[in-house]
PDB file of C-alpha atoms in Angstrom:
ATOM      1  CA  MET A   1       0.000   0.000   0.000  1.00  0.00           C
ATOM      2  CA  ILE A   2       2.950   2.351   0.555  1.00  0.00           C
ATOM      3  CA  LYS A   3       4.701   3.321  -2.639  1.00  0.00           C
ATOM      4  CA  PHE A   4       6.637   6.535  -3.145  1.00  0.00           C
ATOM      5  CA  LYS A   5       5.795   8.433  -6.331  1.00  0.00           C
ATOM      6  CA  GLN A   6       8.285  11.197  -6.976  1.00  0.00           C
ATOM      7  CA  ASN A   7       6.154  13.240  -9.391  1.00  0.00           C
ATOM      8  CA  TYR A   8       3.301  13.552  -6.904  1.00  0.00           C
ATOM      9  CA  PHE A   9       5.781  14.477  -4.183  1.00  0.00           C
ATOM     10  CA  TYR A  10       7.222  17.303  -6.265  1.00  0.00           C
ATOM     11  CA  LEU A  11       3.717  18.535  -7.080  1.00  0.00           C
ATOM     12  CA  THR A  12       2.913  18.460  -3.361  1.00  0.00           C
ATOM     13  CA  ILE A  13       5.902  20.667  -2.564  1.00  0.00           C
ATOM     14  CA  LEU A  14       5.087  23.084  -5.394  1.00  0.00           C
ATOM     15  CA  LEU A  15       1.426  23.369  -4.392  1.00  0.00           C
ATOM     16  CA  PHE A  16       2.358  23.809  -0.736  1.00  0.00           C
ATOM     17  CA  VAL A  17       4.673  26.704  -1.614  1.00  0.00           C
ATOM     18  CA  VAL A  18       1.933  28.283  -3.741  1.00  0.00           C
ATOM     19  CA  GLU A  19      -0.597  27.883  -0.907  1.00  0.00           C
ATOM     20  CA  VAL A  20       1.781  29.441   1.628  1.00  0.00           C
ATOM     21  CA  CYS A  21       2.416  32.375  -0.715  1.00  0.00           C
ATOM     22  CA  ILE A  22      -1.315  32.850  -1.191  1.00  0.00           C
ATOM     23  CA  ALA A  23      -1.898  32.759   2.574  1.00  0.00           C
ATOM     24  CA  LEU A  24       0.951  35.148   3.374  1.00  0.00           C
ATOM     25  CA  PHE A  25       0.805  37.653   0.551  1.00  0.00           C
ATOM     26  CA  LEU A  26      -2.734  37.803  -0.786  1.00  0.00           C
ATOM     27  CA  ASP A  27      -5.842  39.157   0.825  1.00  0.00           C
ATOM     28  CA  ASP A  28      -8.188  39.492  -2.112  1.00  0.00           C
ATOM     29  CA  ARG A  29     -11.677  38.314  -2.934  1.00  0.00           C
ATOM     30  CA  LEU A  30     -10.841  35.756  -5.635  1.00  0.00           C
ATOM     31  CA  ILE A  31      -7.462  34.034  -5.430  1.00  0.00           C
ATOM     32  CA  ARG A  32      -7.180  33.471  -1.688  1.00  0.00           C
ATOM     33  CA  PRO A  33     -10.732  32.282  -1.046  1.00  0.00           C
ATOM     34  CA  LEU A  34     -11.440  30.472  -4.326  1.00  0.00           C
ATOM     35  CA  VAL A  35      -8.173  29.427  -5.947  1.00  0.00           C
ATOM     36  CA  GLY A  36      -6.656  28.599  -2.562  1.00  0.00           C
ATOM     37  CA  ASP A  37      -9.521  26.210  -1.799  1.00  0.00           C
ATOM     38  CA  VAL A  38      -9.342  24.603  -5.238  1.00  0.00           C
ATOM     39  CA  LEU A  39      -5.596  24.086  -4.834  1.00  0.00           C
ATOM     40  CA  VAL A  40      -5.801  22.703  -1.295  1.00  0.00           C
ATOM     41  CA  VAL A  41      -7.825  19.724  -2.536  1.00  0.00           C
ATOM     42  CA  ILE A  42      -5.244  19.085  -5.260  1.00  0.00           C
ATOM     43  CA  LEU A  43      -2.425  19.497  -2.713  1.00  0.00           C
ATOM     44  CA  ILE A  44      -3.855  16.931  -0.294  1.00  0.00           C
ATOM     45  CA  TYR A  45      -4.574  14.559  -3.179  1.00  0.00           C
ATOM     46  CA  CYS A  46      -0.981  14.822  -4.454  1.00  0.00           C
ATOM     47  CA  PHE A  47       0.386  14.304  -0.938  1.00  0.00           C
ATOM     48  CA  LEU A  48      -1.599  11.095  -0.459  1.00  0.00           C
ATOM     49  CA  ARG A  49      -0.722   9.808  -3.931  1.00  0.00           C
ATOM     50  CA  ALA A  50       2.972  10.554  -3.288  1.00  0.00           C
ATOM     51  CA  PHE A  51       3.087   7.952  -0.530  1.00  0.00           C
ATOM     52  CA  LEU A  52       0.091   5.647  -0.880  1.00  0.00           C
ATOM     53  CA  ASP A  53      -0.698   3.276  -3.722  1.00  0.00           C
ATOM     54  CA  ILE A  54      -4.460   3.732  -3.711  1.00  0.00           C
ATOM     55  CA  ARG A  55      -6.811   4.260  -6.600  1.00  0.00           C
ATOM     56  CA  VAL A  56      -7.511   7.698  -8.013  1.00  0.00           C
ATOM     57  CA  VAL A  57     -11.250   7.711  -7.334  1.00  0.00           C
ATOM     58  CA  ALA A  58     -10.840   6.420  -3.777  1.00  0.00           C
ATOM     59  CA  THR A  59      -8.177   9.027  -3.056  1.00  0.00           C
ATOM     60  CA  ILE A  60     -10.125  11.975  -4.434  1.00  0.00           C
ATOM     61  CA  GLY A  61     -13.280  10.723  -2.706  1.00  0.00           C
ATOM     62  CA  PHE A  62     -11.456  10.676   0.624  1.00  0.00           C
ATOM     63  CA  VAL A  63      -9.920  14.112   0.041  1.00  0.00           C
ATOM     64  CA  LEU A  64     -13.235  15.638  -0.986  1.00  0.00           C
ATOM     65  CA  GLY A  65     -14.980  14.082   2.033  1.00  0.00           C
ATOM     66  CA  PHE A  66     -12.234  15.408   4.300  1.00  0.00           C
ATOM     67  CA  ALA A  67     -12.537  18.917   2.820  1.00  0.00           C
ATOM     68  CA  TYR A  68     -16.310  18.857   3.252  1.00  0.00           C
ATOM     69  CA  ALA A  69     -15.875  17.668   6.857  1.00  0.00           C
ATOM     70  CA  VAL A  70     -13.510  20.556   7.626  1.00  0.00           C
ATOM     71  CA  GLU A  71     -16.008  22.994   6.132  1.00  0.00           C
ATOM     72  CA  LEU A  72     -18.780  21.425   8.200  1.00  0.00           C
ATOM     73  CA  ALA A  73     -16.589  21.849  11.285  1.00  0.00           C
ATOM     74  CA  GLN A  74     -16.329  25.530  10.381  1.00  0.00           C
ATOM     75  CA  TYR A  75     -20.118  25.706  10.252  1.00  0.00           C
ATOM     76  CA  PHE A  76     -20.187  24.425  13.841  1.00  0.00           C
ATOM     77  CA  GLN A  77     -17.418  26.897  14.813  1.00  0.00           C
ATOM     78  CA  ILE A  78     -14.953  24.186  15.847  1.00  0.00           C
ATOM     79  CA  VAL A  79     -12.081  26.671  16.187  1.00  0.00           C
ATOM     80  CA  ASP A  80     -13.973  28.613  18.853  1.00  0.00           C
ATOM     81  CA  ARG A  81     -15.255  25.486  20.589  1.00  0.00           C
ATOM     82  CA  LEU A  82     -11.701  24.109  20.875  1.00  0.00           C
ATOM     83  CA  GLY A  83     -10.276  27.468  21.960  1.00  0.00           C
ATOM     84  CA  TRP A  84      -8.019  27.801  18.917  1.00  0.00           C
ATOM     85  CA  ARG A  85      -9.151  31.277  17.830  1.00  0.00           C
ATOM     86  CA  ASP A  86      -5.989  32.921  19.250  1.00  0.00           C
ATOM     87  CA  ASN A  87      -3.702  30.384  17.539  1.00  0.00           C
ATOM     88  CA  LYS A  88      -3.280  32.012  14.130  1.00  0.00           C
ATOM     89  CA  LEU A  89      -1.717  28.931  12.522  1.00  0.00           C
ATOM     90  CA  LEU A  90      -4.442  26.500  13.634  1.00  0.00           C
ATOM     91  CA  ALA A  91      -7.201  29.016  12.926  1.00  0.00           C
ATOM     92  CA  THR A  92      -5.824  29.536   9.404  1.00  0.00           C
ATOM     93  CA  ILE A  93      -5.387  25.819   8.677  1.00  0.00           C
ATOM     94  CA  VAL A  94      -8.821  24.793   9.944  1.00  0.00           C
ATOM     95  CA  GLY A  95     -10.573  27.989   8.922  1.00  0.00           C
ATOM     96  CA  THR A  96     -13.053  29.990  10.900  1.00  0.00           C
ATOM     97  CA  THR A  97     -15.868  30.848   8.492  1.00  0.00           C
ATOM     98  CA  PHE A  98     -18.264  28.490   6.767  1.00  0.00           C
ATOM     99  CA  ASP A  99     -19.042  29.370   3.166  1.00  0.00           C
ATOM    100  CA  TRP A 100     -21.020  27.356   0.628  1.00  0.00           C
ATOM    101  CA  LYS A 101     -18.670  28.662  -2.067  1.00  0.00           C
ATOM    102  CA  ASP A 102     -15.836  26.732  -0.408  1.00  0.00           C
ATOM    103  CA  LEU A 103     -17.706  23.479  -1.032  1.00  0.00           C
ATOM    104  CA  VAL A 104     -17.974  24.465  -4.694  1.00  0.00           C
ATOM    105  CA  ALA A 105     -14.243  25.271  -4.805  1.00  0.00           C
ATOM    106  CA  TYR A 106     -13.376  21.866  -3.275  1.00  0.00           C
ATOM    107  CA  THR A 107     -15.585  20.165  -5.848  1.00  0.00           C
ATOM    108  CA  ILE A 108     -13.879  22.071  -8.670  1.00  0.00           C
ATOM    109  CA  GLY A 109     -10.491  20.948  -7.312  1.00  0.00           C
ATOM    110  CA  ALA A 110     -11.676  17.335  -7.270  1.00  0.00           C
ATOM    111  CA  ALA A 111     -13.025  17.650 -10.812  1.00  0.00           C
ATOM    112  CA  ILE A 112      -9.688  19.056 -12.004  1.00  0.00           C
ATOM    113  CA  VAL A 113      -7.850  16.115 -10.441  1.00  0.00           C
ATOM    114  CA  LEU A 114     -10.223  13.596 -12.004  1.00  0.00           C
ATOM    115  CA  GLY A 115      -9.937  15.279 -15.395  1.00  0.00           C
ATOM    116  CA  LEU A 116      -6.143  15.349 -15.292  1.00  0.00           C
ATOM    117  CA  GLU A 117      -5.900  11.766 -14.022  1.00  0.00           C
ATOM    118  CA  LYS A 118      -8.332  10.531 -16.652  1.00  0.00           C
ATOM    119  CA  LYS A 119      -6.201  12.146 -19.340  1.00  0.00           C
ATOM    120  CA  THR A 120      -3.040  10.612 -17.828  1.00  0.00           C
ATOM    121  CA  VAL A 121      -4.605   7.134 -17.700  1.00  0.00           C
ATOM    122  CA  PHE A 122      -5.910   7.474 -21.274  1.00  0.00           C
ATOM    123  CA  THR A 123      -2.480   8.622 -22.500  1.00  0.00           C
ATOM    124  CA  ALA A 124      -0.773   5.731 -20.682  1.00  0.00           C
ATOM    125  CA  ILE A 125      -3.133   3.176 -22.205  1.00  0.00           C
ATOM    126  CA  ILE A 126      -2.630   4.540 -25.722  1.00  0.00           C
ATOM    127  CA  SER A 127       1.151   4.562 -25.348  1.00  0.00           C
ATOM    128  CA  GLY A 128       1.151   1.046 -23.864  1.00  0.00           C
ATOM    129  CA  ARG A 129       2.528   2.136 -20.490  1.00  0.00           C
ATOM    130  CA  LYS A 130       1.232   0.712 -17.238  1.00  0.00           C
ATOM    131  CA  TYR A 131      -0.593   3.166 -14.986  1.00  0.00           C
ATOM    132  CA  ARG A 132      -1.942   2.936 -11.456  1.00  0.00           C
TER     133      ARG A 132
END
């Protein structure tokens, strides 16, 4: 079940750097709230695929479920209930505000992953390479 995939690992690092830059340097109404949430789903997906040999659909299903669960926790104000409001790092990671648009952004991220993976699988099949 554990299998290191270098390409996914490099994508994880790249996406993490992009996410950190967005969090530190942007405070706008489009990139930080929308693009950041789209990318976080792709980031978590790449991280899991870098180390675990699990199927694409199962991985993205788990990641999307996890993202929805975090958003649901925001709806129930988990940061305040756990007393994490003053911890800027935890409050930023978990998030403090529920927004339906975030669920849409997570879904878009999952759709992007599925589209890219489908293309990769199709290309591998045509070229005769093995893909998993």
